[in-house]
């Protein structure tokens, strides 16, 4: 029962290999997974929903627009439920839609809504598979962090011989179990502290200085660390995100509060990942009362600012054996500035991102990062899902710890 308790979505598309999805569902259920099947309309031409519902012991999702209108947001709930979505077999058509973010049926809509990793097992005729359009679409998905299960070469349903055949069950099951096993428990019991989100620095009781950080990167790191067994403390600025399962969350408002919350808990930590976008400056004398328009003269008004406490520096000064990971958001001289930050603040690794690079904007679900290490190594990573980047950051932090 290697997959006991895992929630897995199996997406089935209109490929001649769709019959193999029945075997996959059966194997997953036998391995202890809870499985939900979602089919494209074309897939139903190849295999009946009844077969897959019976094997998965659950209703199969077919309609984007269910009869029961109250269940209209099913794709969001199913997206949050899943630990893994695997599309097997994945047709050339569905791969193209996934690569370009189309959401014109239940399966493609769900693929956009899921927060979990995506696995794609292409299966098609050789000519479709080697076509430059398909290859480019697969490359896009790979860059974005999806795992591609390469098709096998052999005799195809059309009688042609070449790559395009959906691998047999042992290969598919091995890819799925390896996905869960490779990182499962590798942070078991390790205390990890993550900061996330922006801070709000009060100007008066109703106004503040803030920034565009959504907190998604830090929450993804906290979620990944908890999934891998860590004892996670998440110190979060004001964000509109749900607490990941198993994470101990502390909400704060200002940089000062975040500094205090982190300093109170840092001693028991083994890894600290400071991904919050902490304000560097705060109003020096916030007003107790709402500032009235009439208080400003006609040229406007001045707000004096003071420096806020530097959390990364404070931890760097006291870190002992802990692995300290900082984030740098730079819009010019990125590498030089990030390296200086790493040295000056005694961090072990800096995750550098530039919000102006496509795919790395605030609030999105993807990021483009460069990892800079204290020993001079630099690792440039491609555009990928924040969830995938979260695991890589933790992999590197763990390697530094060892
Ligand atoms: C008999 C038959 C077999 C097919 N096999 C495949 C296949 O293995 N892979 C594939 O990409 N398309 C295959 N197609 C074409 C797809 O069914 C078609 O592109 C469809 O639009 C896919 O829709 P979907 O991606 O929404 O499931 C096949 C079509 C037929 C008629």
mmCIF file with all atom_site columns, C-alpha atoms in Angstrom, residues 58-227:
data_model
loop_
_atom_site.group_PDB
_atom_site.id
_atom_site.type_symbol
_atom_site.label_atom_id
_atom_site.label_alt_id
_atom_site.label_comp_id
_atom_site.label_asym_id
_atom_site.label_entity_id
_atom_site.label_seq_id
_atom_site.pdbx_PDB_ins_code
_atom_site.Cartn_x
_atom_site.Cartn_y
_atom_site.Cartn_z
_atom_site.occupancy
_atom_site.B_iso_or_equiv
_atom_site.pdbx_formal_charge
_atom_site.auth_seq_id
_atom_site.auth_comp_id
_atom_site.auth_asym_id
_atom_site.auth_atom_id
_atom_site.pdbx_PDB_model_num
ATOM 1   C CA . UNK A 1 58  ? -16.161 7.303  -7.342  1.00 0.00 ? 58  UNK A CA 1
ATOM 2   C CA . UNK A 1 59  ? -18.093 9.362  -9.850  1.00 0.00 ? 59  UNK A CA 1
ATOM 3   C CA . UNK A 1 60  ? -16.148 10.289 -12.957 1.00 0.00 ? 60  UNK A CA 1
ATOM 4   C CA . UNK A 1 61  ? -16.006 13.996 -13.789 1.00 0.00 ? 61  UNK A CA 1
ATOM 5   C CA . UNK A 1 62  ? -17.167 14.592 -17.351 1.00 0.00 ? 62  UNK A CA 1
ATOM 6   C CA . UNK A 1 63  ? -18.974 17.917 -17.411 1.00 0.00 ? 63  UNK A CA 1
ATOM 7   C CA . UNK A 1 64  ? -17.594 21.382 -16.985 1.00 0.00 ? 64  UNK A CA 1
ATOM 8   C CA . UNK A 1 65  ? -21.169 22.495 -16.297 1.00 0.00 ? 65  UNK A CA 1
ATOM 9   C CA . UNK A 1 66  ? -22.833 19.946 -13.997 1.00 0.00 ? 66  UNK A CA 1
ATOM 10  C CA . UNK A 1 67  ? -26.628 19.683 -13.823 1.00 0.00 ? 67  UNK A CA 1
ATOM 11  C CA . UNK A 1 68  ? -26.457 20.511 -10.127 1.00 0.00 ? 68  UNK A CA 1
ATOM 12  C CA . UNK A 1 69  ? -25.599 24.206 -10.409 1.00 0.00 ? 69  UNK A CA 1
ATOM 13  C CA . UNK A 1 70  ? -24.622 24.403 -6.743  1.00 0.00 ? 70  UNK A CA 1
ATOM 14  C CA . UNK A 1 71  ? -21.581 22.255 -7.637  1.00 0.00 ? 71  UNK A CA 1
ATOM 15  C CA . UNK A 1 72  ? -20.290 24.736 -10.223 1.00 0.00 ? 72  UNK A CA 1
ATOM 16  C CA . UNK A 1 73  ? -16.936 25.270 -8.493  1.00 0.00 ? 73  UNK A CA 1
ATOM 17  C CA . UNK A 1 74  ? -16.156 21.543 -8.292  1.00 0.00 ? 74  UNK A CA 1
ATOM 18  C CA . UNK A 1 75  ? -12.892 22.061 -10.172 1.00 0.00 ? 75  UNK A CA 1
ATOM 19  C CA . UNK A 1 76  ? -11.541 24.386 -7.476  1.00 0.00 ? 76  UNK A CA 1
ATOM 20  C CA . UNK A 1 77  ? -12.367 21.945 -4.672  1.00 0.00 ? 77  UNK A CA 1
ATOM 21  C CA . UNK A 1 78  ? -10.989 18.950 -6.553  1.00 0.00 ? 78  UNK A CA 1
ATOM 22  C CA . UNK A 1 79  ? -7.902  21.023 -7.379  1.00 0.00 ? 79  UNK A CA 1
ATOM 23  C CA . UNK A 1 80  ? -7.232  21.649 -3.697  1.00 0.00 ? 80  UNK A CA 1
ATOM 24  C CA . UNK A 1 81  ? -7.932  17.995 -2.766  1.00 0.00 ? 81  UNK A CA 1
ATOM 25  C CA . UNK A 1 82  ? -5.320  16.450 -5.058  1.00 0.00 ? 82  UNK A CA 1
ATOM 26  C CA . UNK A 1 83  ? -1.700  15.526 -4.237  1.00 0.00 ? 83  UNK A CA 1
ATOM 27  C CA . UNK A 1 84  ? -0.979  14.677 -7.878  1.00 0.00 ? 84  UNK A CA 1
ATOM 28  C CA . UNK A 1 85  ? -2.718  14.970 -11.243 1.00 0.00 ? 85  UNK A CA 1
ATOM 29  C CA . UNK A 1 86  ? -1.614  12.562 -13.948 1.00 0.00 ? 86  UNK A CA 1
ATOM 30  C CA . UNK A 1 87  ? -2.936  12.808 -17.487 1.00 0.00 ? 87  UNK A CA 1
ATOM 31  C CA . UNK A 1 88  ? -2.512  9.324  -18.962 1.00 0.00 ? 88  UNK A CA 1
ATOM 32  C CA . UNK A 1 89  ? -2.869  8.935  -21.826 1.00 0.00 ? 89  UNK A CA 1
ATOM 33  C CA . UNK A 1 90  ? -2.377  12.568 -22.865 1.00 0.00 ? 90  UNK A CA 1
ATOM 34  C CA . UNK A 1 91  ? -3.420  13.271 -26.463 1.00 0.00 ? 91  UNK A CA 1
ATOM 35  C CA . UNK A 1 92  ? -1.520  15.731 -28.659 1.00 0.00 ? 92  UNK A CA 1
ATOM 36  C CA . UNK A 1 93  ? -4.587  17.971 -28.528 1.00 0.00 ? 93  UNK A CA 1
ATOM 37  C CA . UNK A 1 94  ? -4.790  18.062 -24.726 1.00 0.00 ? 94  UNK A CA 1
ATOM 38  C CA . UNK A 1 95  ? -1.023  18.580 -24.414 1.00 0.00 ? 95  UNK A CA 1
ATOM 39  C CA . UNK A 1 96  ? -1.358  21.620 -26.711 1.00 0.00 ? 96  UNK A CA 1
ATOM 40  C CA . UNK A 1 97  ? -4.195  22.986 -24.584 1.00 0.00 ? 97  UNK A CA 1
ATOM 41  C CA . UNK A 1 98  ? -2.299  22.422 -21.336 1.00 0.00 ? 98  UNK A CA 1
ATOM 42  C CA . UNK A 1 99  ? 0.788   24.123 -22.745 1.00 0.00 ? 99  UNK A CA 1
ATOM 43  C CA . UNK A 1 100 ? -1.221  27.202 -23.668 1.00 0.00 ? 100 UNK A CA 1
ATOM 44  C CA . UNK A 1 101 ? -3.421  27.386 -20.603 1.00 0.00 ? 101 UNK A CA 1
ATOM 45  C CA . UNK A 1 102 ? -6.696  26.634 -22.366 1.00 0.00 ? 102 UNK A CA 1
ATOM 46  C CA . UNK A 1 103 ? -9.612  25.570 -20.213 1.00 0.00 ? 103 UNK A CA 1
ATOM 47  C CA . UNK A 1 104 ? -12.359 24.493 -22.603 1.00 0.00 ? 104 UNK A CA 1
ATOM 48  C CA . UNK A 1 105 ? -13.373 21.226 -20.960 1.00 0.00 ? 105 UNK A CA 1
ATOM 49  C CA . UNK A 1 106 ? -13.460 19.749 -17.461 1.00 0.00 ? 106 UNK A CA 1
ATOM 50  C CA . UNK A 1 107 ? -9.984  18.194 -17.693 1.00 0.00 ? 107 UNK A CA 1
ATOM 51  C CA . UNK A 1 108 ? -8.150  21.232 -19.035 1.00 0.00 ? 108 UNK A CA 1
ATOM 52  C CA . UNK A 1 109 ? -9.954  23.538 -16.587 1.00 0.00 ? 109 UNK A CA 1
ATOM 53  C CA . UNK A 1 110 ? -8.995  21.330 -13.671 1.00 0.00 ? 110 UNK A CA 1
ATOM 54  C CA . UNK A 1 111 ? -5.366  21.194 -14.831 1.00 0.00 ? 111 UNK A CA 1
ATOM 55  C CA . UNK A 1 112 ? -5.244  24.974 -14.463 1.00 0.00 ? 112 UNK A CA 1
ATOM 56  C CA . UNK A 1 113 ? -6.908  24.912 -11.043 1.00 0.00 ? 113 UNK A CA 1
ATOM 57  C CA . UNK A 1 114 ? -4.839  22.194 -9.341  1.00 0.00 ? 114 UNK A CA 1
ATOM 58  C CA . UNK A 1 115 ? -2.173  23.224 -6.854  1.00 0.00 ? 115 UNK A CA 1
ATOM 59  C CA . UNK A 1 116 ? -0.413  19.877 -6.966  1.00 0.00 ? 116 UNK A CA 1
ATOM 60  C CA . UNK A 1 117 ? 2.285   18.667 -9.375  1.00 0.00 ? 117 UNK A CA 1
ATOM 61  C CA . UNK A 1 118 ? 1.195   17.624 -12.869 1.00 0.00 ? 118 UNK A CA 1
ATOM 62  C CA . UNK A 1 119 ? 2.381   14.471 -14.651 1.00 0.00 ? 119 UNK A CA 1
ATOM 63  C CA . UNK A 1 120 ? 1.746   14.018 -18.339 1.00 0.00 ? 120 UNK A CA 1
ATOM 64  C CA . UNK A 1 121 ? 2.104   10.741 -20.251 1.00 0.00 ? 121 UNK A CA 1
ATOM 65  C CA . UNK A 1 122 ? 1.899   11.496 -23.994 1.00 0.00 ? 122 UNK A CA 1
ATOM 66  C CA . UNK A 1 123 ? 0.469   8.709  -26.172 1.00 0.00 ? 123 UNK A CA 1
ATOM 67  C CA . UNK A 1 124 ? -0.092  9.118  -29.884 1.00 0.00 ? 124 UNK A CA 1
ATOM 68  C CA . UNK A 1 125 ? 1.014   8.113  -33.315 1.00 0.00 ? 125 UNK A CA 1
ATOM 69  C CA . UNK A 1 126 ? 4.719   8.644  -33.989 1.00 0.00 ? 126 UNK A CA 1
ATOM 70  C CA . UNK A 1 127 ? 4.165   11.396 -36.539 1.00 0.00 ? 127 UNK A CA 1
ATOM 71  C CA . UNK A 1 128 ? 1.992   13.334 -34.110 1.00 0.00 ? 128 UNK A CA 1
ATOM 72  C CA . UNK A 1 129 ? 4.533   12.801 -31.333 1.00 0.00 ? 129 UNK A CA 1
ATOM 73  C CA . UNK A 1 130 ? 7.610   13.928 -33.254 1.00 0.00 ? 130 UNK A CA 1
ATOM 74  C CA . UNK A 1 131 ? 5.798   16.909 -34.821 1.00 0.00 ? 131 UNK A CA 1
ATOM 75  C CA . UNK A 1 132 ? 7.555   20.108 -33.835 1.00 0.00 ? 132 UNK A CA 1
ATOM 76  C CA . UNK A 1 133 ? 4.291   21.542 -32.459 1.00 0.00 ? 133 UNK A CA 1
ATOM 77  C CA . UNK A 1 134 ? 3.873   18.630 -30.045 1.00 0.00 ? 134 UNK A CA 1
ATOM 78  C CA . UNK A 1 135 ? 7.542   18.663 -29.069 1.00 0.00 ? 135 UNK A CA 1
ATOM 79  C CA . UNK A 1 136 ? 7.434   22.397 -28.375 1.00 0.00 ? 136 UNK A CA 1
ATOM 80  C CA . UNK A 1 137 ? 4.265   21.998 -26.311 1.00 0.00 ? 137 UNK A CA 1
ATOM 81  C CA . UNK A 1 138 ? 5.882   19.220 -24.269 1.00 0.00 ? 138 UNK A CA 1
ATOM 82  C CA . UNK A 1 139 ? 8.940   21.446 -23.746 1.00 0.00 ? 139 UNK A CA 1
ATOM 83  C CA . UNK A 1 140 ? 6.684   24.244 -22.446 1.00 0.00 ? 140 UNK A CA 1
ATOM 84  C CA . UNK A 1 141 ? 5.054   21.901 -19.936 1.00 0.00 ? 141 UNK A CA 1
ATOM 85  C CA . UNK A 1 142 ? 8.433   20.564 -18.824 1.00 0.00 ? 142 UNK A CA 1
ATOM 86  C CA . UNK A 1 143 ? 9.809   24.090 -18.317 1.00 0.00 ? 143 UNK A CA 1
ATOM 87  C CA . UNK A 1 144 ? 6.802   24.886 -16.195 1.00 0.00 ? 144 UNK A CA 1
ATOM 88  C CA . UNK A 1 145 ? 7.594   22.029 -13.838 1.00 0.00 ? 145 UNK A CA 1
ATOM 89  C CA . UNK A 1 146 ? 5.361   19.231 -15.179 1.00 0.00 ? 146 UNK A CA 1
ATOM 90  C CA . UNK A 1 147 ? 6.879   15.723 -15.191 1.00 0.00 ? 147 UNK A CA 1
ATOM 91  C CA . UNK A 1 148 ? 6.705   14.093 -18.585 1.00 0.00 ? 148 UNK A CA 1
ATOM 92  C CA . UNK A 1 149 ? 6.584   10.304 -18.728 1.00 0.00 ? 149 UNK A CA 1
ATOM 93  C CA . UNK A 1 150 ? 8.285   9.576  -22.032 1.00 0.00 ? 150 UNK A CA 1
ATOM 94  C CA . UNK A 1 151 ? 6.322   7.320  -24.392 1.00 0.00 ? 151 UNK A CA 1
ATOM 95  C CA . UNK A 1 152 ? 7.877   4.003  -25.408 1.00 0.00 ? 152 UNK A CA 1
ATOM 96  C CA . UNK A 1 153 ? 8.955   3.056  -28.867 1.00 0.00 ? 153 UNK A CA 1
ATOM 97  C CA . UNK A 1 154 ? 7.286   0.081  -30.483 1.00 0.00 ? 154 UNK A CA 1
ATOM 98  C CA . UNK A 1 155 ? 4.397   -1.068 -32.626 1.00 0.00 ? 155 UNK A CA 1
ATOM 99  C CA . UNK A 1 156 ? 1.494   1.364  -32.496 1.00 0.00 ? 156 UNK A CA 1
ATOM 100 C CA . UNK A 1 157 ? -2.221  0.819  -33.020 1.00 0.00 ? 157 UNK A CA 1
ATOM 101 C CA . UNK A 1 158 ? -1.903  2.265  -36.522 1.00 0.00 ? 158 UNK A CA 1
ATOM 102 C CA . UNK A 1 159 ? 0.583   -0.463 -37.444 1.00 0.00 ? 159 UNK A CA 1
ATOM 103 C CA . UNK A 1 160 ? 3.462   2.036  -37.589 1.00 0.00 ? 160 UNK A CA 1
ATOM 104 C CA . UNK A 1 161 ? 6.531   1.484  -35.476 1.00 0.00 ? 161 UNK A CA 1
ATOM 105 C CA . UNK A 1 162 ? 8.153   4.322  -33.478 1.00 0.00 ? 162 UNK A CA 1
ATOM 106 C CA . UNK A 1 163 ? 7.841   6.396  -30.287 1.00 0.00 ? 163 UNK A CA 1
ATOM 107 C CA . UNK A 1 164 ? 4.359   7.236  -29.030 1.00 0.00 ? 164 UNK A CA 1
ATOM 108 C CA . UNK A 1 165 ? 3.190   4.198  -27.066 1.00 0.00 ? 165 UNK A CA 1
ATOM 109 C CA . UNK A 1 166 ? 1.892   4.723  -23.526 1.00 0.00 ? 166 UNK A CA 1
ATOM 110 C CA . UNK A 1 167 ? 4.293   2.832  -21.226 1.00 0.00 ? 167 UNK A CA 1
ATOM 111 C CA . UNK A 1 168 ? 2.986   -0.253 -19.444 1.00 0.00 ? 168 UNK A CA 1
ATOM 112 C CA . UNK A 1 169 ? 1.719   -0.147 -15.862 1.00 0.00 ? 169 UNK A CA 1
ATOM 113 C CA . UNK A 1 170 ? 4.992   -0.893 -14.026 1.00 0.00 ? 170 UNK A CA 1
ATOM 114 C CA . UNK A 1 171 ? 6.592   2.158  -15.669 1.00 0.00 ? 171 UNK A CA 1
ATOM 115 C CA . UNK A 1 172 ? 3.640   4.458  -14.905 1.00 0.00 ? 172 UNK A CA 1
ATOM 116 C CA . UNK A 1 173 ? 3.321   3.178  -11.339 1.00 0.00 ? 173 UNK A CA 1
ATOM 117 C CA . UNK A 1 174 ? 7.057   3.534  -10.817 1.00 0.00 ? 174 UNK A CA 1
ATOM 118 C CA . UNK A 1 175 ? 6.952   7.178  -11.955 1.00 0.00 ? 175 UNK A CA 1
ATOM 119 C CA . UNK A 1 176 ? 4.099   7.879  -9.529  1.00 0.00 ? 176 UNK A CA 1
ATOM 120 C CA . UNK A 1 177 ? 5.537   6.079  -6.509  1.00 0.00 ? 177 UNK A CA 1
ATOM 121 C CA . UNK A 1 178 ? 8.994   7.575  -7.118  1.00 0.00 ? 178 UNK A CA 1
ATOM 122 C CA . UNK A 1 179 ? 7.397   11.016 -7.243  1.00 0.00 ? 179 UNK A CA 1
ATOM 123 C CA . UNK A 1 180 ? 5.970   10.510 -3.761  1.00 0.00 ? 180 UNK A CA 1
ATOM 124 C CA . UNK A 1 181 ? 8.877   8.547  -2.302  1.00 0.00 ? 181 UNK A CA 1
ATOM 125 C CA . UNK A 1 182 ? 11.810  10.628 -3.463  1.00 0.00 ? 182 UNK A CA 1
ATOM 126 C CA . UNK A 1 183 ? 11.061  13.421 -1.028  1.00 0.00 ? 183 UNK A CA 1
ATOM 127 C CA . UNK A 1 184 ? 8.597   11.803 1.360   1.00 0.00 ? 184 UNK A CA 1
ATOM 128 C CA . UNK A 1 185 ? 9.819   12.214 4.892   1.00 0.00 ? 185 UNK A CA 1
ATOM 129 C CA . UNK A 1 186 ? 13.252  13.594 4.014   1.00 0.00 ? 186 UNK A CA 1
ATOM 130 C CA . UNK A 1 187 ? 12.565  16.537 6.354   1.00 0.00 ? 187 UNK A CA 1
ATOM 131 C CA . UNK A 1 188 ? 10.894  14.380 9.029   1.00 0.00 ? 188 UNK A CA 1
ATOM 132 C CA . UNK A 1 189 ? 10.915  16.232 12.325  1.00 0.00 ? 189 UNK A CA 1
ATOM 133 C CA . UNK A 1 190 ? 13.215  19.022 11.072  1.00 0.00 ? 190 UNK A CA 1
ATOM 134 C CA . UNK A 1 191 ? 12.073  22.395 12.452  1.00 0.00 ? 191 UNK A CA 1
ATOM 135 C CA . UNK A 1 192 ? 11.684  24.783 9.515   1.00 0.00 ? 192 UNK A CA 1
ATOM 136 C CA . UNK A 1 193 ? 10.667  28.427 9.750   1.00 0.00 ? 193 UNK A CA 1
ATOM 137 C CA . UNK A 1 194 ? 9.290   30.219 6.706   1.00 0.00 ? 194 UNK A CA 1
ATOM 138 C CA . UNK A 1 195 ? 8.299   33.872 6.368   1.00 0.00 ? 195 UNK A CA 1
ATOM 139 C CA . UNK A 1 196 ? 5.843   34.902 3.673   1.00 0.00 ? 196 UNK A CA 1
ATOM 140 C CA . UNK A 1 197 ? 3.829   37.766 2.265   1.00 0.00 ? 197 UNK A CA 1
ATOM 141 C CA . UNK A 1 198 ? 4.229   41.526 2.532   1.00 0.00 ? 198 UNK A CA 1
ATOM 142 C CA . UNK A 1 199 ? 4.342   43.671 5.643   1.00 0.00 ? 199 UNK A CA 1
ATOM 143 C CA . UNK A 1 200 ? 2.077   46.657 6.231   1.00 0.00 ? 200 UNK A CA 1
ATOM 144 C CA . UNK A 1 201 ? 3.648   49.716 7.834   1.00 0.00 ? 201 UNK A CA 1
ATOM 145 C CA . UNK A 1 202 ? 1.053   51.993 9.361   1.00 0.00 ? 202 UNK A CA 1
ATOM 146 C CA . UNK A 1 203 ? 0.824   55.632 8.291   1.00 0.00 ? 203 UNK A CA 1
ATOM 147 C CA . UNK A 1 204 ? -2.281  56.072 10.419  1.00 0.00 ? 204 UNK A CA 1
ATOM 148 C CA . UNK A 1 205 ? -5.004  53.670 11.640  1.00 0.00 ? 205 UNK A CA 1
ATOM 149 C CA . UNK A 1 206 ? -6.409  53.158 8.116   1.00 0.00 ? 206 UNK A CA 1
ATOM 150 C CA . UNK A 1 207 ? -3.448  53.616 5.747   1.00 0.00 ? 207 UNK A CA 1
ATOM 151 C CA . UNK A 1 208 ? -0.210  51.748 5.305   1.00 0.00 ? 208 UNK A CA 1
ATOM 152 C CA . UNK A 1 209 ? 2.871   51.358 3.135   1.00 0.00 ? 209 UNK A CA 1
ATOM 153 C CA . UNK A 1 210 ? 2.898   47.870 1.640   1.00 0.00 ? 210 UNK A CA 1
ATOM 154 C CA . UNK A 1 211 ? 3.956   45.960 -1.459  1.00 0.00 ? 211 UNK A CA 1
ATOM 155 C CA . UNK A 1 212 ? 2.520   43.555 -4.035  1.00 0.00 ? 212 UNK A CA 1
ATOM 156 C CA . UNK A 1 213 ? 3.752   40.298 -2.459  1.00 0.00 ? 213 UNK A CA 1
ATOM 157 C CA . UNK A 1 214 ? 0.954   37.683 -2.495  1.00 0.00 ? 214 UNK A CA 1
ATOM 158 C CA . UNK A 1 215 ? 2.689   35.245 -0.123  1.00 0.00 ? 215 UNK A CA 1
ATOM 159 C CA . UNK A 1 216 ? 2.271   32.381 -2.603  1.00 0.00 ? 216 UNK A CA 1
ATOM 160 C CA . UNK A 1 217 ? 5.981   31.523 -2.765  1.00 0.00 ? 217 UNK A CA 1
ATOM 161 C CA . UNK A 1 218 ? 6.387   31.287 1.006   1.00 0.00 ? 218 UNK A CA 1
ATOM 162 C CA . UNK A 1 219 ? 3.145   29.356 1.418   1.00 0.00 ? 219 UNK A CA 1
ATOM 163 C CA . UNK A 1 220 ? 4.309   26.914 -1.284  1.00 0.00 ? 220 UNK A CA 1
ATOM 164 C CA . UNK A 1 221 ? 7.580   26.403 0.652   1.00 0.00 ? 221 UNK A CA 1
ATOM 165 C CA . UNK A 1 222 ? 5.709   25.893 3.934   1.00 0.00 ? 222 UNK A CA 1
ATOM 166 C CA . UNK A 1 223 ? 3.326   23.438 2.260   1.00 0.00 ? 223 UNK A CA 1
ATOM 167 C CA . UNK A 1 224 ? 6.164   21.472 0.623   1.00 0.00 ? 224 UNK A CA 1
ATOM 168 C CA . UNK A 1 225 ? 8.175   21.347 3.860   1.00 0.00 ? 225 UNK A CA 1
ATOM 169 C CA . UNK A 1 226 ? 5.153   20.075 5.819   1.00 0.00 ? 226 UNK A CA 1
ATOM 170 C CA . UNK A 1 227 ? 4.435   17.464 3.131   1.00 0.00 ? 227 UNK A CA 1
#
